[in-house]
Amino acid sequence: MTAELPFLPFSRPTIDEDTIAAVGDVLRSGWITTGPKNQAFEAQLSEYFGGRPVRTFNSGTCTMEIALRIAGVGPGDEVITTPITWPATSAVILEVGATPVFADIDERTRNIDLDKLEAAITPRTRAIIPVFLSGLPVDMDRLYAIAEKYKLRVVEDAAQAIGSTWKGKRIGAIGDLVSFSFQVNKNITTVEGGCLVMNTPEEARLAEKYRLQGVTRSGVDGIDVDVLGGKYNMSDVNAAIGLRQLARLEEFNAHREKIARHYFQCFGPDFEANTGAQLPIQAFGSSNWHLFQIILPDHGPGTRAEFMTRMQKEYNIGTGYHYAAVHLFTLYRERGFKDGQFPVAEKIGRLTVTLPMFNTMTLGDVERVVAAVNGILAK
Ligand SMILES: *Cc1c(COP(=O)(O)O)cnc(C)c1O
């Protein structure tokens, strides 16, 4: 029993003293909402993503909604996505008046199965939203071959994937519309926020309108509104945090990779055979290790709730689950979705557990988690 040890959460933000000082500077500056810090943050993000246009927003959720609007997705259109994601991904499809269509996931990657995605395409399909769960990209070559073949827009839900790569290229530096989140649990944070990587200056102008009530200003007192926009801008307080976080992203992700390697080493080659649980794919060199998730054995000792409770009560370790299958929520059952439609997603949604993984986690923390998991699952 290690319940006497301090609580180990599954995620914890890294806020250094420089960040706190930078926030103080903004608060004392006389300009605290969207301004110079946000501009600098957008410029650095753009540089990070290979010079593509980038605009920030106050959440990853509204970032994806605006991406769909920029792509012209609306009523009558179908958008295909994965059922194993945070409710935001399919909510934005409904938000713009389109119809969510789900395709089942691949059991090993836990990402959308691209064969099933292709099979779900109809003449009404307008866009696809792949999610890079835990920071693991889908097969980007195949994804964009499908998009091109059927003339579909892609909105990448890369909320978890900043710093992940596909064949050596950064997610965001390639692709169509790419949406990131800076929510507090992500690899870098602005407390709340997000950004969208786009293709053209015209898309970026449209993004600016959608995020600020549709307003375009000109001259000294010129103002017009030609699209319906919301209030989605990022304040300079948040952008100042983002600037500091972005400067440390490589360092954070390198540390996460070290933690992931230690997890695999400590679980060892016999863990899956001994417990019936499943480790993630060893996607070194491509994943940013946003999450470290195991799949519990289907007929193991107790339910996931019991596993999570024992981790907490007996070992003082926090765990999470990312995610429950979205199509089984009431909002989607009311739209005709039902049990048995996406069996892999339903199984993963029931059995996935997120183990601690954060920027300041220690190798000793990993050993503590592995001992606890083995203590509960070893036969
Ligand atoms: C975090 C997250 C979101 C939502 O981002 P917010 O910034 O919280 O709005 C959407 N999709 C996925 C996969 C996420 O992990």
mmCIF file of C-alpha atoms and ligand atoms in Angstrom:
data_model
loop_
_atom_site.group_PDB
_atom_site.id
_atom_site.type_symbol
_atom_site.label_atom_id
_atom_site.label_comp_id
_atom_site.label_asym_id
_atom_site.label_seq_id
_atom_site.Cartn_x
_atom_site.Cartn_y
_atom_site.Cartn_z
ATOM 1 C CA MET A 1 0.000 0.000 0.000
ATOM 2 C CA THR A 2 1.320 3.401 -0.944
ATOM 3 C CA ALA A 3 -1.669 5.479 0.099
ATOM 4 C CA GLU A 4 0.626 7.450 2.434
ATOM 5 C CA LEU A 5 2.504 8.919 -0.550
ATOM 6 C CA PRO A 6 1.367 12.321 -1.841
ATOM 7 C CA PHE A 7 -1.476 12.303 -4.360
ATOM 8 C CA LEU A 8 -0.269 11.715 -7.910
ATOM 9 C CA PRO A 9 -2.727 13.247 -10.411
ATOM 10 C CA PHE A 10 -3.052 11.970 -13.994
ATOM 11 C CA SER A 11 -2.329 15.469 -15.281
ATOM 12 C CA ARG A 12 -0.808 18.634 -13.839
ATOM 13 C CA PRO A 13 0.010 21.972 -15.522
ATOM 14 C CA THR A 14 3.584 23.340 -15.529
ATOM 15 C CA ILE A 15 3.503 27.047 -14.684
ATOM 16 C CA ASP A 16 6.948 28.528 -14.001
ATOM 17 C CA GLU A 17 7.785 31.815 -12.216
ATOM 18 C CA ASP A 18 8.582 33.507 -15.550
ATOM 19 C CA THR A 19 5.037 32.782 -16.666
ATOM 20 C CA ILE A 20 3.584 34.260 -13.491
ATOM 21 C CA ALA A 21 5.786 37.344 -13.971
ATOM 22 C CA ALA A 22 4.697 37.625 -17.630
ATOM 23 C CA VAL A 23 1.046 37.565 -16.547
ATOM 24 C CA GLY A 24 1.796 40.292 -13.991
ATOM 25 C CA ASP A 25 3.410 42.390 -16.713
ATOM 26 C CA VAL A 26 0.324 42.121 -18.907
ATOM 27 C CA LEU A 27 -1.997 42.983 -16.029
ATOM 28 C CA ARG A 28 0.073 46.088 -15.241
ATOM 29 C CA SER A 29 0.446 47.131 -18.895
ATOM 30 C CA GLY A 30 -2.902 48.855 -19.430
ATOM 31 C CA TRP A 31 -3.877 46.444 -22.271
ATOM 32 C CA ILE A 32 -5.141 43.129 -20.944
ATOM 33 C CA THR A 33 -7.430 41.692 -23.628
ATOM 34 C CA THR A 34 -6.485 40.645 -27.189
ATOM 35 C CA GLY A 35 -3.499 42.754 -28.276
ATOM 36 C CA PRO A 36 0.271 42.615 -28.713
ATOM 37 C CA LYS A 37 0.819 39.393 -26.734
ATOM 38 C CA ASN A 38 -1.785 37.609 -28.793
ATOM 39 C CA GLN A 39 -0.214 38.890 -31.991
ATOM 40 C CA ALA A 40 3.189 37.661 -30.864
ATOM 41 C CA PHE A 41 1.727 34.283 -29.870
ATOM 42 C CA GLU A 42 0.042 33.888 -33.278
ATOM 43 C CA ALA A 43 3.289 34.845 -35.036
ATOM 44 C CA GLN A 44 5.285 32.268 -33.070
ATOM 45 C CA LEU A 45 2.675 29.584 -33.617
ATOM 46 C CA SER A 46 2.730 30.347 -37.334
ATOM 47 C CA GLU A 47 6.510 29.999 -37.352
ATOM 48 C CA TYR A 48 6.183 26.711 -35.456
ATOM 49 C CA PHE A 49 3.715 25.431 -38.067
ATOM 50 C CA GLY A 50 5.968 26.158 -41.037
ATOM 51 C CA GLY A 51 4.716 29.682 -41.767
ATOM 52 C CA ARG A 52 1.048 28.744 -42.244
ATOM 53 C CA PRO A 53 -1.605 31.265 -41.087
ATOM 54 C CA VAL A 54 -2.644 30.734 -37.440
ATOM 55 C CA ARG A 55 -5.318 32.432 -35.355
ATOM 56 C CA THR A 56 -6.020 31.900 -31.645
ATOM 57 C CA PHE A 57 -9.368 31.426 -29.912
ATOM 58 C CA ASN A 58 -10.588 31.027 -26.355
ATOM 59 C CA SER A 59 -11.135 27.251 -26.567
ATOM 60 C CA GLY A 60 -10.280 24.270 -28.730
ATOM 61 C CA THR A 61 -14.013 23.654 -29.069
ATOM 62 C CA CYS A 62 -14.827 26.994 -30.721
ATOM 63 C CA THR A 63 -11.673 26.601 -32.815
ATOM 64 C CA MET A 64 -13.164 23.476 -34.416
ATOM 65 C CA GLU A 65 -16.571 25.092 -34.825
ATOM 66 C CA ILE A 66 -14.983 28.019 -36.662
ATOM 67 C CA ALA A 67 -12.959 25.591 -38.795
ATOM 68 C CA LEU A 68 -16.210 23.933 -39.911
ATOM 69 C CA ARG A 69 -17.706 27.360 -40.727
ATOM 70 C CA ILE A 70 -14.599 28.301 -42.727
ATOM 71 C CA ALA A 71 -14.943 24.990 -44.596
ATOM 72 C CA GLY A 72 -18.521 25.973 -45.429
ATOM 73 C CA VAL A 73 -20.091 23.055 -43.553
ATOM 74 C CA GLY A 74 -23.737 23.579 -42.605
ATOM 75 C CA PRO A 75 -27.274 22.174 -42.702
ATOM 76 C CA GLY A 76 -27.670 19.187 -45.027
ATOM 77 C CA ASP A 77 -24.004 18.233 -44.778
ATOM 78 C CA GLU A 78 -22.628 15.116 -43.107
ATOM 79 C CA VAL A 79 -19.360 15.135 -41.195
ATOM 80 C CA ILE A 80 -17.619 11.872 -40.297
ATOM 81 C CA THR A 81 -15.758 11.513 -37.015
ATOM 82 C CA THR A 82 -14.750 9.014 -34.335
ATOM 83 C CA PRO A 83 -16.964 8.031 -31.395
ATOM 84 C CA ILE A 84 -13.921 7.889 -29.070
ATOM 85 C CA THR A 85 -13.351 11.569 -28.388
ATOM 86 C CA TRP A 86 -14.365 14.361 -26.063
ATOM 87 C CA PRO A 87 -18.004 15.424 -26.699
ATOM 88 C CA ALA A 88 -16.703 18.670 -28.273
ATOM 89 C CA THR A 89 -15.739 16.967 -31.532
ATOM 90 C CA SER A 90 -19.240 15.896 -32.493
ATOM 91 C CA ALA A 91 -20.944 18.821 -30.713
ATOM 92 C CA VAL A 92 -19.423 21.321 -33.150
ATOM 93 C CA ILE A 93 -20.885 19.332 -36.060
ATOM 94 C CA LEU A 94 -24.348 19.761 -34.542
ATOM 95 C CA GLU A 95 -23.537 23.376 -33.641
ATOM 96 C CA VAL A 96 -23.118 24.351 -37.329
ATOM 97 C CA GLY A 97 -26.328 22.507 -38.234
ATOM 98 C CA ALA A 98 -24.662 19.510 -39.900
ATOM 99 C CA THR A 99 -25.153 15.805 -39.181
ATOM 100 C CA PRO A 100 -22.531 13.782 -37.296
ATOM 101 C CA VAL A 101 -21.703 10.381 -38.787
ATOM 102 C CA PHE A 102 -19.485 8.034 -36.793
ATOM 103 C CA ALA A 103 -17.040 5.418 -38.025
ATOM 104 C CA ASP A 104 -15.636 2.793 -35.660
ATOM 105 C CA ILE A 105 -12.060 2.910 -34.399
ATOM 106 C CA ASP A 106 -9.002 0.716 -34.845
ATOM 107 C CA GLU A 107 -8.415 -1.431 -31.772
ATOM 108 C CA ARG A 108 -4.620 -0.870 -31.611
ATOM 109 C CA THR A 109 -4.371 2.855 -32.458
ATOM 110 C CA ARG A 110 -7.768 3.677 -30.883
ATOM 111 C CA ASN A 111 -8.125 6.268 -33.648
ATOM 112 C CA ILE A 112 -10.778 6.286 -36.385
ATOM 113 C CA ASP A 113 -10.469 3.263 -38.722
ATOM 114 C CA LEU A 114 -9.864 4.780 -42.151
ATOM 115 C CA ASP A 115 -11.452 1.805 -43.977
ATOM 116 C CA LYS A 116 -14.633 2.344 -41.991
ATOM 117 C CA LEU A 117 -14.374 6.083 -42.524
ATOM 118 C CA GLU A 118 -14.246 5.569 -46.289
ATOM 119 C CA ALA A 119 -17.197 3.165 -46.120
ATOM 120 C CA ALA A 120 -19.256 5.818 -44.297
ATOM 121 C CA ILE A 121 -18.897 8.420 -47.067
ATOM 122 C CA THR A 122 -22.129 9.375 -48.846
ATOM 123 C CA PRO A 123 -22.931 12.037 -51.470
ATOM 124 C CA ARG A 124 -23.803 14.353 -48.536
ATOM 125 C CA THR A 125 -20.434 13.999 -46.779
ATOM 126 C CA ARG A 126 -18.680 17.377 -46.721
ATOM 127 C CA ALA A 127 -15.894 16.976 -44.191
ATOM 128 C CA ILE A 128 -14.085 14.584 -41.890
ATOM 129 C CA ILE A 129 -12.787 15.234 -38.384
ATOM 130 C CA PRO A 130 -10.107 12.747 -37.375
ATOM 131 C CA VAL A 131 -8.965 12.887 -33.746
ATOM 132 C CA PHE A 132 -5.340 12.150 -32.859
ATOM 133 C CA LEU A 133 -6.065 10.439 -29.574
ATOM 134 C CA SER A 134 -3.298 10.724 -26.990
ATOM 135 C CA GLY A 135 -1.259 12.579 -29.645
ATOM 136 C CA LEU A 136 -1.011 9.647 -32.073
ATOM 137 C CA PRO A 137 -1.725 10.757 -35.663
ATOM 138 C CA VAL A 138 -3.798 8.643 -38.056
ATOM 139 C CA ASP A 139 -2.211 7.519 -41.345
ATOM 140 C CA MET A 140 -2.053 11.004 -42.849
ATOM 141 C CA ASP A 141 -1.196 9.810 -46.362
ATOM 142 C CA ARG A 142 -4.260 7.596 -46.455
ATOM 143 C CA LEU A 143 -6.468 10.243 -44.793
ATOM 144 C CA TYR A 144 -5.627 12.887 -47.396
ATOM 145 C CA ALA A 145 -5.868 10.394 -50.256
ATOM 146 C CA ILE A 146 -9.460 9.714 -49.150
ATOM 147 C CA ALA A 147 -10.176 13.455 -48.755
ATOM 148 C CA GLU A 148 -8.876 14.128 -52.246
ATOM 149 C CA LYS A 149 -10.696 11.196 -53.839
ATOM 150 C CA TYR A 150 -14.089 12.299 -52.472
ATOM 151 C CA LYS A 151 -13.381 16.075 -52.469
ATOM 152 C CA LEU A 152 -13.820 16.434 -48.703
ATOM 153 C CA ARG A 153 -12.490 19.064 -46.310
ATOM 154 C CA VAL A 154 -10.519 17.846 -43.307
ATOM 155 C CA VAL A 155 -10.702 19.499 -39.895
ATOM 156 C CA GLU A 156 -8.036 17.760 -37.847
ATOM 157 C CA ASP A 157 -8.959 17.608 -34.163
ATOM 158 C CA ALA A 158 -5.326 17.882 -33.134
ATOM 159 C CA ALA A 159 -6.332 19.149 -29.676
ATOM 160 C CA GLN A 160 -3.971 16.614 -28.097
ATOM 161 C CA ALA A 161 -1.288 16.525 -30.789
ATOM 162 C CA ILE A 162 0.913 19.618 -30.571
ATOM 163 C CA GLY A 163 4.446 18.497 -31.380
ATOM 164 C CA SER A 164 3.353 15.158 -32.846
ATOM 165 C CA THR A 165 4.722 14.346 -36.283
ATOM 166 C CA TRP A 166 3.872 12.333 -39.388
ATOM 167 C CA LYS A 167 6.923 11.071 -41.302
ATOM 168 C CA GLY A 168 9.049 13.783 -39.725
ATOM 169 C CA LYS A 169 6.614 16.617 -40.444
ATOM 170 C CA ARG A 170 4.815 18.413 -37.626
ATOM 171 C CA ILE A 171 1.083 17.979 -37.290
ATOM 172 C CA GLY A 172 -0.215 21.440 -38.212
ATOM 173 C CA ALA A 173 2.640 22.118 -40.629
ATOM 174 C CA ILE A 174 0.828 19.764 -43.043
ATOM 175 C CA GLY A 175 -2.851 19.137 -43.738
ATOM 176 C CA ASP A 176 -5.985 21.212 -44.319
ATOM 177 C CA LEU A 177 -7.562 22.935 -41.271
ATOM 178 C CA VAL A 178 -5.793 21.871 -38.079
ATOM 179 C CA SER A 179 -7.261 22.650 -34.657
ATOM 180 C CA PHE A 180 -5.310 22.634 -31.386
ATOM 181 C CA SER A 181 -6.405 23.107 -27.774
ATOM 182 C CA PHE A 182 -4.505 24.825 -24.967
ATOM 183 C CA GLN A 183 -6.892 23.613 -22.262
ATOM 184 C CA VAL A 184 -5.123 23.071 -18.972
ATOM 185 C CA ASN A 185 -4.478 19.316 -19.353
ATOM 186 C CA LYS A 186 -2.851 19.575 -22.783
ATOM 187 C CA ASN A 187 0.949 19.412 -23.311
ATOM 188 C CA ILE A 188 1.036 23.222 -23.357
ATOM 189 C CA THR A 189 -1.700 25.454 -21.968
ATOM 190 C CA THR A 190 -3.056 28.993 -21.974
ATOM 191 C CA VAL A 191 -5.406 27.928 -19.112
ATOM 192 C CA GLU A 192 -8.142 27.814 -21.764
ATOM 193 C CA GLY A 193 -7.670 28.413 -25.473
ATOM 194 C CA GLY A 194 -6.978 26.997 -28.882
ATOM 195 C CA CYS A 195 -5.592 27.827 -32.294
ATOM 196 C CA LEU A 196 -6.407 27.021 -35.883
ATOM 197 C CA VAL A 197 -3.847 26.492 -38.628
ATOM 198 C CA MET A 198 -5.245 27.457 -42.030
ATOM 199 C CA ASN A 199 -4.291 27.482 -45.706
ATOM 200 C CA THR A 200 -4.749 31.057 -46.922
ATOM 201 C CA PRO A 201 -4.859 34.681 -45.699
ATOM 202 C CA GLU A 202 -8.534 34.725 -46.768
ATOM 203 C CA GLU A 203 -9.341 31.885 -44.368
ATOM 204 C CA ALA A 204 -7.458 33.734 -41.626
ATOM 205 C CA ARG A 205 -9.507 36.911 -42.264
ATOM 206 C CA LEU A 206 -12.685 34.872 -42.035
ATOM 207 C CA ALA A 207 -11.450 33.335 -38.773
ATOM 208 C CA GLU A 208 -10.902 36.848 -37.379
ATOM 209 C CA LYS A 209 -14.484 37.758 -38.221
ATOM 210 C CA TYR A 210 -15.972 34.596 -36.743
ATOM 211 C CA ARG A 211 -14.090 35.154 -33.502
ATOM 212 C CA LEU A 212 -15.163 38.783 -33.034
ATOM 213 C CA GLN A 213 -18.851 39.206 -33.813
ATOM 214 C CA GLY A 214 -18.260 39.335 -37.561
ATOM 215 C CA VAL A 215 -16.755 42.805 -37.334
ATOM 216 C CA THR A 216 -14.439 44.325 -39.945
ATOM 217 C CA ARG A 217 -12.966 47.760 -39.190
ATOM 218 C CA SER A 218 -11.589 50.250 -41.715
ATOM 219 C CA GLY A 219 -10.209 53.770 -41.598
ATOM 220 C CA VAL A 220 -10.708 55.819 -38.426
ATOM 221 C CA ASP A 221 -14.326 54.948 -37.662
ATOM 222 C CA GLY A 222 -15.362 52.492 -40.383
ATOM 223 C CA ILE A 223 -17.121 49.303 -39.268
ATOM 224 C CA ASP A 224 -19.091 46.617 -41.055
ATOM 225 C CA VAL A 225 -20.508 43.185 -40.226
ATOM 226 C CA ASP A 226 -20.939 40.754 -43.114
ATOM 227 C CA VAL A 227 -20.903 37.365 -41.352
ATOM 228 C CA LEU A 228 -22.478 36.132 -38.129
ATOM 229 C CA GLY A 229 -19.662 35.852 -35.613
ATOM 230 C CA GLY A 230 -19.320 35.056 -31.911
ATOM 231 C CA LYS A 231 -16.987 36.182 -29.118
ATOM 232 C CA TYR A 232 -14.091 33.789 -29.206
ATOM 233 C CA ASN A 233 -10.950 35.913 -28.896
ATOM 234 C CA MET A 234 -7.988 35.032 -26.652
ATOM 235 C CA SER A 235 -6.929 37.647 -24.074
ATOM 236 C CA ASP A 236 -3.345 38.854 -23.768
ATOM 237 C CA VAL A 237 -3.219 37.333 -20.269
ATOM 238 C CA ASN A 238 -3.753 33.889 -21.803
ATOM 239 C CA ALA A 239 -1.472 34.632 -24.762
ATOM 240 C CA ALA A 240 1.364 35.636 -22.404
ATOM 241 C CA ILE A 241 1.062 32.212 -20.761
ATOM 242 C CA GLY A 242 0.999 30.583 -24.196
ATOM 243 C CA LEU A 243 4.197 32.327 -25.282
ATOM 244 C CA ARG A 244 6.085 30.937 -22.285
ATOM 245 C CA GLN A 245 4.575 27.486 -22.760
ATOM 246 C CA LEU A 246 5.385 27.355 -26.476
ATOM 247 C CA ALA A 247 9.007 28.226 -25.690
ATOM 248 C CA ARG A 248 9.163 25.110 -23.494
ATOM 249 C CA LEU A 249 7.158 22.740 -25.713
ATOM 250 C CA GLU A 250 10.147 20.780 -27.062
ATOM 251 C CA GLU A 251 11.477 20.347 -23.529
ATOM 252 C CA PHE A 252 8.062 19.224 -22.233
ATOM 253 C CA ASN A 253 7.531 16.728 -25.059
ATOM 254 C CA ALA A 254 11.047 15.304 -24.713
ATOM 255 C CA HIS A 255 10.329 14.697 -21.035
ATOM 256 C CA ARG A 256 7.000 13.039 -21.815
ATOM 257 C CA GLU A 257 8.765 10.718 -24.242
ATOM 258 C CA LYS A 258 11.204 9.768 -21.491
ATOM 259 C CA ILE A 259 8.271 9.034 -19.175
ATOM 260 C CA ALA A 260 6.569 6.908 -21.852
ATOM 261 C CA ARG A 261 9.769 4.911 -22.453
ATOM 262 C CA HIS A 262 10.050 4.277 -18.733
ATOM 263 C CA TYR A 263 6.428 3.085 -18.616
ATOM 264 C CA PHE A 264 7.120 0.493 -21.323
ATOM 265 C CA GLN A 265 10.327 -0.561 -19.637
ATOM 266 C CA CYS A 266 8.687 -0.944 -16.219
ATOM 267 C CA PHE A 267 5.603 -2.755 -17.533
ATOM 268 C CA GLY A 268 7.984 -5.075 -19.390
ATOM 269 C CA PRO A 269 7.357 -7.439 -22.292
ATOM 270 C CA ASP A 270 5.120 -9.808 -20.287
ATOM 271 C CA PHE A 271 2.653 -7.262 -18.903
ATOM 272 C CA GLU A 272 -0.016 -7.864 -21.559
ATOM 273 C CA ALA A 273 0.222 -11.660 -21.278
ATOM 274 C CA ASN A 274 0.236 -11.534 -17.477
ATOM 275 C CA THR A 275 -2.732 -9.221 -17.060
ATOM 276 C CA GLY A 276 -4.787 -9.332 -20.269
ATOM 277 C CA ALA A 277 -4.505 -5.538 -20.394
ATOM 278 C CA GLN A 278 -3.263 -3.697 -23.486
ATOM 279 C CA LEU A 279 -0.525 -1.056 -23.625
ATOM 280 C CA PRO A 280 -0.499 1.750 -26.205
ATOM 281 C CA ILE A 281 1.444 1.501 -29.477
ATOM 282 C CA GLN A 282 5.101 2.414 -28.966
ATOM 283 C CA ALA A 283 4.800 5.394 -31.306
ATOM 284 C CA PHE A 284 8.167 6.957 -30.509
ATOM 285 C CA GLY A 285 9.152 9.628 -32.985
ATOM 286 C CA SER A 286 5.543 10.401 -33.894
ATOM 287 C CA SER A 287 3.371 10.761 -30.749
ATOM 288 C CA ASN A 288 3.772 13.693 -28.358
ATOM 289 C CA TRP A 289 2.660 11.357 -25.531
ATOM 290 C CA HIS A 290 -0.233 13.550 -24.487
ATOM 291 C CA LEU A 291 -1.802 10.606 -22.659
ATOM 292 C CA PHE A 292 -0.584 7.175 -21.605
ATOM 293 C CA GLN A 293 -3.592 4.883 -21.827
ATOM 294 C CA ILE A 294 -4.025 1.194 -21.121
ATOM 295 C CA ILE A 295 -7.039 -0.942 -21.986
ATOM 296 C CA LEU A 296 -8.184 -3.066 -19.047
ATOM 297 C CA PRO A 297 -8.856 -6.787 -19.569
ATOM 298 C CA ASP A 298 -12.465 -7.339 -20.638
ATOM 299 C CA HIS A 299 -13.152 -9.936 -17.987
ATOM 300 C CA GLY A 300 -10.570 -8.786 -15.490
ATOM 301 C CA PRO A 301 -10.902 -8.351 -11.751
ATOM 302 C CA GLY A 302 -13.769 -5.889 -11.556
ATOM 303 C CA THR A 303 -14.953 -2.967 -13.589
ATOM 304 C CA ARG A 304 -13.039 0.145 -14.645
ATOM 305 C CA ALA A 305 -14.766 2.065 -11.888
ATOM 306 C CA GLU A 306 -13.398 -0.435 -9.359
ATOM 307 C CA PHE A 307 -9.915 -0.187 -10.891
ATOM 308 C CA MET A 308 -9.986 3.619 -10.747
ATOM 309 C CA THR A 309 -11.303 3.586 -7.185
ATOM 310 C CA ARG A 310 -8.585 1.196 -6.019
ATOM 311 C CA MET A 311 -5.860 3.261 -7.724
ATOM 312 C CA GLN A 312 -7.167 6.271 -5.808
ATOM 313 C CA LYS A 313 -7.965 4.697 -2.417
ATOM 314 C CA GLU A 314 -5.168 2.141 -2.086
ATOM 315 C CA TYR A 315 -2.381 3.930 -3.964
ATOM 316 C CA ASN A 316 -3.388 7.628 -3.928
ATOM 317 C CA ILE A 317 -3.008 7.791 -7.722
ATOM 318 C CA GLY A 318 -5.415 9.669 -9.990
ATOM 319 C CA THR A 319 -6.534 8.129 -13.279
ATOM 320 C CA GLY A 320 -8.901 9.233 -16.018
ATOM 321 C CA TYR A 321 -10.771 7.757 -18.983
ATOM 322 C CA HIS A 322 -10.475 9.276 -22.464
ATOM 323 C CA TYR A 323 -13.120 8.657 -23.620
ATOM 324 C CA ALA A 324 -16.583 7.155 -23.324
ATOM 325 C CA ALA A 325 -18.159 6.350 -26.720
ATOM 326 C CA VAL A 326 -19.973 9.533 -27.760
ATOM 327 C CA HIS A 327 -22.733 7.847 -29.814
ATOM 328 C CA LEU A 328 -24.149 6.281 -26.634
ATOM 329 C CA PHE A 329 -24.832 9.640 -24.958
ATOM 330 C CA THR A 330 -28.501 10.631 -24.679
ATOM 331 C CA LEU A 331 -28.151 13.444 -27.230
ATOM 332 C CA TYR A 332 -27.002 10.914 -29.832
ATOM 333 C CA ARG A 333 -29.352 8.079 -28.847
ATOM 334 C CA GLU A 334 -32.128 10.615 -29.447
ATOM 335 C CA ARG A 335 -30.740 10.911 -32.985
ATOM 336 C CA GLY A 336 -30.968 7.162 -33.542
ATOM 337 C CA PHE A 337 -27.568 5.883 -32.473
ATOM 338 C CA LYS A 338 -27.583 2.716 -30.396
ATOM 339 C CA ASP A 339 -25.549 0.009 -28.655
ATOM 340 C CA GLY A 340 -23.713 -2.402 -30.925
ATOM 341 C CA GLN A 341 -23.199 0.017 -33.817
ATOM 342 C CA PHE A 342 -19.497 0.616 -33.174
ATOM 343 C CA PRO A 343 -18.349 -2.412 -31.154
ATOM 344 C CA VAL A 344 -14.640 -1.538 -30.967
ATOM 345 C CA ALA A 345 -15.372 1.994 -29.753
ATOM 346 C CA GLU A 346 -17.889 0.665 -27.241
ATOM 347 C CA LYS A 347 -15.348 -1.777 -25.830
ATOM 348 C CA ILE A 348 -12.520 0.769 -25.656
ATOM 349 C CA GLY A 349 -14.927 3.348 -24.227
ATOM 350 C CA ARG A 350 -15.728 0.945 -21.394
ATOM 351 C CA LEU A 351 -12.185 -0.291 -20.674
ATOM 352 C CA THR A 352 -9.741 2.532 -21.397
ATOM 353 C CA VAL A 353 -7.864 4.073 -18.479
ATOM 354 C CA THR A 354 -5.514 7.035 -18.574
ATOM 355 C CA LEU A 355 -2.497 6.709 -16.308
ATOM 356 C CA PRO A 356 -0.578 9.733 -14.973
ATOM 357 C CA MET A 357 1.457 11.589 -17.616
ATOM 358 C CA PHE A 358 2.550 15.199 -17.276
ATOM 359 C CA ASN A 359 5.518 17.465 -17.934
ATOM 360 C CA THR A 360 7.025 17.279 -14.445
ATOM 361 C CA MET A 361 6.327 13.639 -13.672
ATOM 362 C CA THR A 362 9.357 11.706 -12.388
ATOM 363 C CA LEU A 363 10.676 8.245 -13.247
ATOM 364 C CA GLY A 364 9.908 7.324 -9.637
ATOM 365 C CA ASP A 365 6.272 8.331 -10.204
ATOM 366 C CA VAL A 366 6.164 5.928 -13.170
ATOM 367 C CA GLU A 367 7.495 3.066 -11.032
ATOM 368 C CA ARG A 368 4.867 3.837 -8.407
ATOM 369 C CA VAL A 369 2.065 3.728 -11.013
ATOM 370 C CA VAL A 370 3.297 0.480 -12.586
ATOM 371 C CA ALA A 371 3.540 -1.202 -9.171
ATOM 372 C CA ALA A 372 -0.018 -0.106 -8.408
ATOM 373 C CA VAL A 373 -1.404 -1.315 -11.766
ATOM 374 C CA ASN A 374 0.357 -4.659 -11.348
ATOM 375 C CA GLY A 375 -0.886 -4.868 -7.764
ATOM 376 C CA ILE A 376 -4.465 -4.641 -8.994
ATOM 377 C CA LEU A 377 -4.278 -6.517 -12.311
ATOM 378 C CA ALA A 378 -1.619 -9.251 -11.888
ATOM 379 C CA LYS A 379 -3.240 -12.656 -11.924
HETATM 380 C C1 LIG B 1 -9.323 19.047 -25.177
HETATM 381 C C2 LIG B 1 -10.000 18.489 -26.361
HETATM 382 C C3 LIG B 1 -11.003 19.190 -27.038
HETATM 383 C C4 LIG B 1 -11.601 20.475 -26.542
HETATM 384 O O1 LIG B 1 -10.726 21.500 -26.328
HETATM 385 P P1 LIG B 1 -11.144 22.668 -25.331
HETATM 386 O O2 LIG B 1 -9.995 23.608 -25.418
HETATM 387 O O3 LIG B 1 -11.322 22.075 -23.972
HETATM 388 O O4 LIG B 1 -12.399 23.275 -25.842
HETATM 389 C C5 LIG B 1 -11.531 18.637 -28.188
HETATM 390 N N1 LIG B 1 -11.124 17.462 -28.647
HETATM 391 C C6 LIG B 1 -10.193 16.740 -28.014
HETATM 392 C C7 LIG B 1 -9.770 15.425 -28.583
HETATM 393 C C8 LIG B 1 -9.605 17.224 -26.844
HETATM 394 O O5 LIG B 1 -8.690 16.486 -26.207
#
